[in-house]
C-alpha positions as a printed Julia matrix, in Angstrom:
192×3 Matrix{Float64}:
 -101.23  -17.4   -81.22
 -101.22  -20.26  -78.65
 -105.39  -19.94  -77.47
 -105.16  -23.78  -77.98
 -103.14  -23.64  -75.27
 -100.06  -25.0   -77.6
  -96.37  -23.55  -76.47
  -95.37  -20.44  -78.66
  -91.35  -20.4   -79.19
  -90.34  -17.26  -79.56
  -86.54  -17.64  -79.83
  -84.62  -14.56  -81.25
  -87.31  -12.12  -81.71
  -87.09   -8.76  -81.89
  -90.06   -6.92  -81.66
  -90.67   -2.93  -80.57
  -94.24   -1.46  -80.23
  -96.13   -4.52  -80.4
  -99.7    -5.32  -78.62
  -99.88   -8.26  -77.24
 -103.27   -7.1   -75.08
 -105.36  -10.17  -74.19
 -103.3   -12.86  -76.13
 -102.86  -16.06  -74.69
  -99.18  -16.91  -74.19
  -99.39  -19.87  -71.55
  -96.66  -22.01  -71.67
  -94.34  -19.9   -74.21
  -91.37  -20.67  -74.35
  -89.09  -17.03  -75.02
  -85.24  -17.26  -75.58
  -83.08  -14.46  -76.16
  -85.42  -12.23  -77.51
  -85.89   -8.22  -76.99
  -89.22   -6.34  -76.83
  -89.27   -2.72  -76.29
  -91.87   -0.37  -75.95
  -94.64   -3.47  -76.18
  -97.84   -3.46  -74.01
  -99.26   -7.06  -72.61
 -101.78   -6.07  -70.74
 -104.37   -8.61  -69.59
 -102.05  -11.0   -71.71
 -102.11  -14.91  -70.02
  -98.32  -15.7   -69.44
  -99.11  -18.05  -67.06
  -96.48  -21.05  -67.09
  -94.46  -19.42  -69.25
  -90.79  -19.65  -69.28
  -88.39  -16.42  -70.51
  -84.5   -17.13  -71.02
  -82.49  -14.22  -71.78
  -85.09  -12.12  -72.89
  -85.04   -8.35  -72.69
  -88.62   -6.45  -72.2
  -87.74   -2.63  -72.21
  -90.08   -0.1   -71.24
  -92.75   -3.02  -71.64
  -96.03   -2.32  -70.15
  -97.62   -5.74  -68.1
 -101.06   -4.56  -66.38
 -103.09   -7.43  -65.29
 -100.46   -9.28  -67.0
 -101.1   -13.24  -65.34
  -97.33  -13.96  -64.59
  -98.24  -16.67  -62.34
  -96.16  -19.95  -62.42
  -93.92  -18.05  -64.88
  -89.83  -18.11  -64.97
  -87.35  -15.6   -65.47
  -84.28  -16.68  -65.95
  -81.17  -13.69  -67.13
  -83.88  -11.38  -68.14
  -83.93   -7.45  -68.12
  -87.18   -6.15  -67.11
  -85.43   -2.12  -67.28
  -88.3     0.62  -67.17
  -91.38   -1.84  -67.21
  -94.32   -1.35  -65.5
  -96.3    -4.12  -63.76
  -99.3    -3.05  -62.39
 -102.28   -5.38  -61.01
 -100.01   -8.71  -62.08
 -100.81  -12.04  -60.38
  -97.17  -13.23  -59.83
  -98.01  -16.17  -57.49
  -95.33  -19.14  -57.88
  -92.91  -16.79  -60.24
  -89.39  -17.84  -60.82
  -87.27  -14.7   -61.0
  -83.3   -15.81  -61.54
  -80.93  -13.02  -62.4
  -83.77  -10.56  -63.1
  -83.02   -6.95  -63.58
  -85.82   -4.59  -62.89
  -83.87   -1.38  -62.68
  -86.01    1.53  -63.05
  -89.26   -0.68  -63.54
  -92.13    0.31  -61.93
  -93.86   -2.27  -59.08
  -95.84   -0.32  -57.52
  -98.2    -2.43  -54.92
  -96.94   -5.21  -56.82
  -97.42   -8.71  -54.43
  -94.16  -10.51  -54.4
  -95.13  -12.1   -51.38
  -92.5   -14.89  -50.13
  -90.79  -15.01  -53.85
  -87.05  -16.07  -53.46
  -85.61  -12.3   -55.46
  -82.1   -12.85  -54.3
  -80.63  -12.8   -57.72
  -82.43   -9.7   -58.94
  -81.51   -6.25  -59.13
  -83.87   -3.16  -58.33
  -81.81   -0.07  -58.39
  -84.17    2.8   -59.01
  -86.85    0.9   -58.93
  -90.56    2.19  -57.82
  -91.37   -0.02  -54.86
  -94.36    2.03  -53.73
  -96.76   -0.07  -51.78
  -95.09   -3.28  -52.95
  -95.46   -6.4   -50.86
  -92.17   -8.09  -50.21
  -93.47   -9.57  -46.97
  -91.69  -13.13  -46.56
  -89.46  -12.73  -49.48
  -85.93  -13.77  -50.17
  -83.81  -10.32  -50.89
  -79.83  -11.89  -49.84
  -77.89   -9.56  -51.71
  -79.79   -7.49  -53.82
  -79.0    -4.17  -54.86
  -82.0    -1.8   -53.13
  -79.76    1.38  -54.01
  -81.86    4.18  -55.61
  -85.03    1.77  -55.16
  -88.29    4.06  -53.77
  -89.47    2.37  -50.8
  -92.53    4.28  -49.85
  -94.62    1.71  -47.78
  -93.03   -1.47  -48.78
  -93.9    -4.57  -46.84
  -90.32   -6.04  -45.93
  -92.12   -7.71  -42.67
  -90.4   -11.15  -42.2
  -88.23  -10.47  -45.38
  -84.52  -11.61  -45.71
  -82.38   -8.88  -46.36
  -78.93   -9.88  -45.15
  -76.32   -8.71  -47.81
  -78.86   -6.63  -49.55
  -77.59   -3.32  -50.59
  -80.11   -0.7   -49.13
  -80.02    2.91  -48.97
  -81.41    5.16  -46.3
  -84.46    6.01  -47.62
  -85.67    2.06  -47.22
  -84.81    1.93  -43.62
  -86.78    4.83  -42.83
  -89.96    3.91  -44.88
  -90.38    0.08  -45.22
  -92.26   -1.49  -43.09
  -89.8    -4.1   -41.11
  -91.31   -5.96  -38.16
  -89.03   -9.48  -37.73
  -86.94   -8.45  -41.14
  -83.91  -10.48  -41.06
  -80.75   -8.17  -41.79
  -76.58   -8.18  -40.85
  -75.03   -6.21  -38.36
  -73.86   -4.19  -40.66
  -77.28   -3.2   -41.69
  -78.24   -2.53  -38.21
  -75.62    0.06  -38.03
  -76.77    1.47  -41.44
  -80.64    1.53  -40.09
  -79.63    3.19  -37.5
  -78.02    5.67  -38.77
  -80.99    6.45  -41.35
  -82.88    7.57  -38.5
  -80.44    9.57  -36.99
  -78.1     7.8   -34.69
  -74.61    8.24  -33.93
  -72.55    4.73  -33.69
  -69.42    5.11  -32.02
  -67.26    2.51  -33.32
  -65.3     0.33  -30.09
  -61.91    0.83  -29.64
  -59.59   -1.52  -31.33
  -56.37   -1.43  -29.18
């Protein structure tokens, strides 16, 4: 299945508890289709474009991901570990409760995407584009957000006091709410 390097078209599949360990998907082309519980590790997605696909509870470890696009896609509960995501497209991604743990999104634009209780552990957001997404319930525990742009993100107190934010672009607003994760009192200006 596609080691000539041909596109696969998977359009409409529905597959649960599937191995797809070490196949060679480059170029696929996946449209509305829904995999849960399937494992793809060491699998070569590289160049390979998703469209409304759902990948529950997937498991993607050493997963190449690399010049890949996500576009509407729920990633809920999956696991990435060791994934080369260099170049990836992620539009309208949801990755609640997925694991990323040290995962490098390094200067990917993830404005669109959603990581509510998500495991950021380690990630590397350094340089990436995070405009309004939702952070809430997301476990920051050494996340690079150096040089990231947060403004309009929706972050929760445990981010500002973990993540590490040296030249992080953020609101005013956010300022007030960084502040007050590590303990500040604001007082608000009079308004006569």
């Amino acid at each position: 299945m596609g080691s000539d390097n041909t596109e696969v078209l998977w359009r409409g599949a529905r597959v649960t508890g599937r191995s797809f360990r070490d196949a060679d998907l480059r170029g696929s082309i996946i449209e509305d289709a829904f995999f849960i519980d399937c494992d793809f590790t060491d699998a070569d997605l590289k160049g390979s474009s998703h469209l409304r696909s759902t990948y529950r509870s997937c498991t993607f470890t050493r997963t190449d991901l690399s010049d890949s696009v996500f576009r509407r896609c729920s990633l809920v509960g999956s696991v990435f570990k060791q994934c080369p995501m260099r170049h990836l497209v992620l539009d309208d991604v949801d990755f609640t409760r997925a694991s990323l743990r040290s995962a490098d999104l390094r200067g990917l634009d993830l404005s669109t995407c959603i990581f509510r209780d998500a495991d950021l552990t380690r990630a590397d957001m350094r340089y990436a584009v995070l405009r309004t997404v939702d952070l809430l319930g997301a476990r920051p525990v050494g996340v690079r957000l150096d040089g990231a742009d947060l403004r309009g993100a929706h972050i929760g107190p445990a981010l500002w006091r973990s993540a590490e934010l040296d030249h992080t672009r953020i609101e005013q607003s956010q300022a007030i709410g960084y502040a007050r994760a590590h303990g500040l009192d604001i007082d608000e200006p009079d308004r006569r």
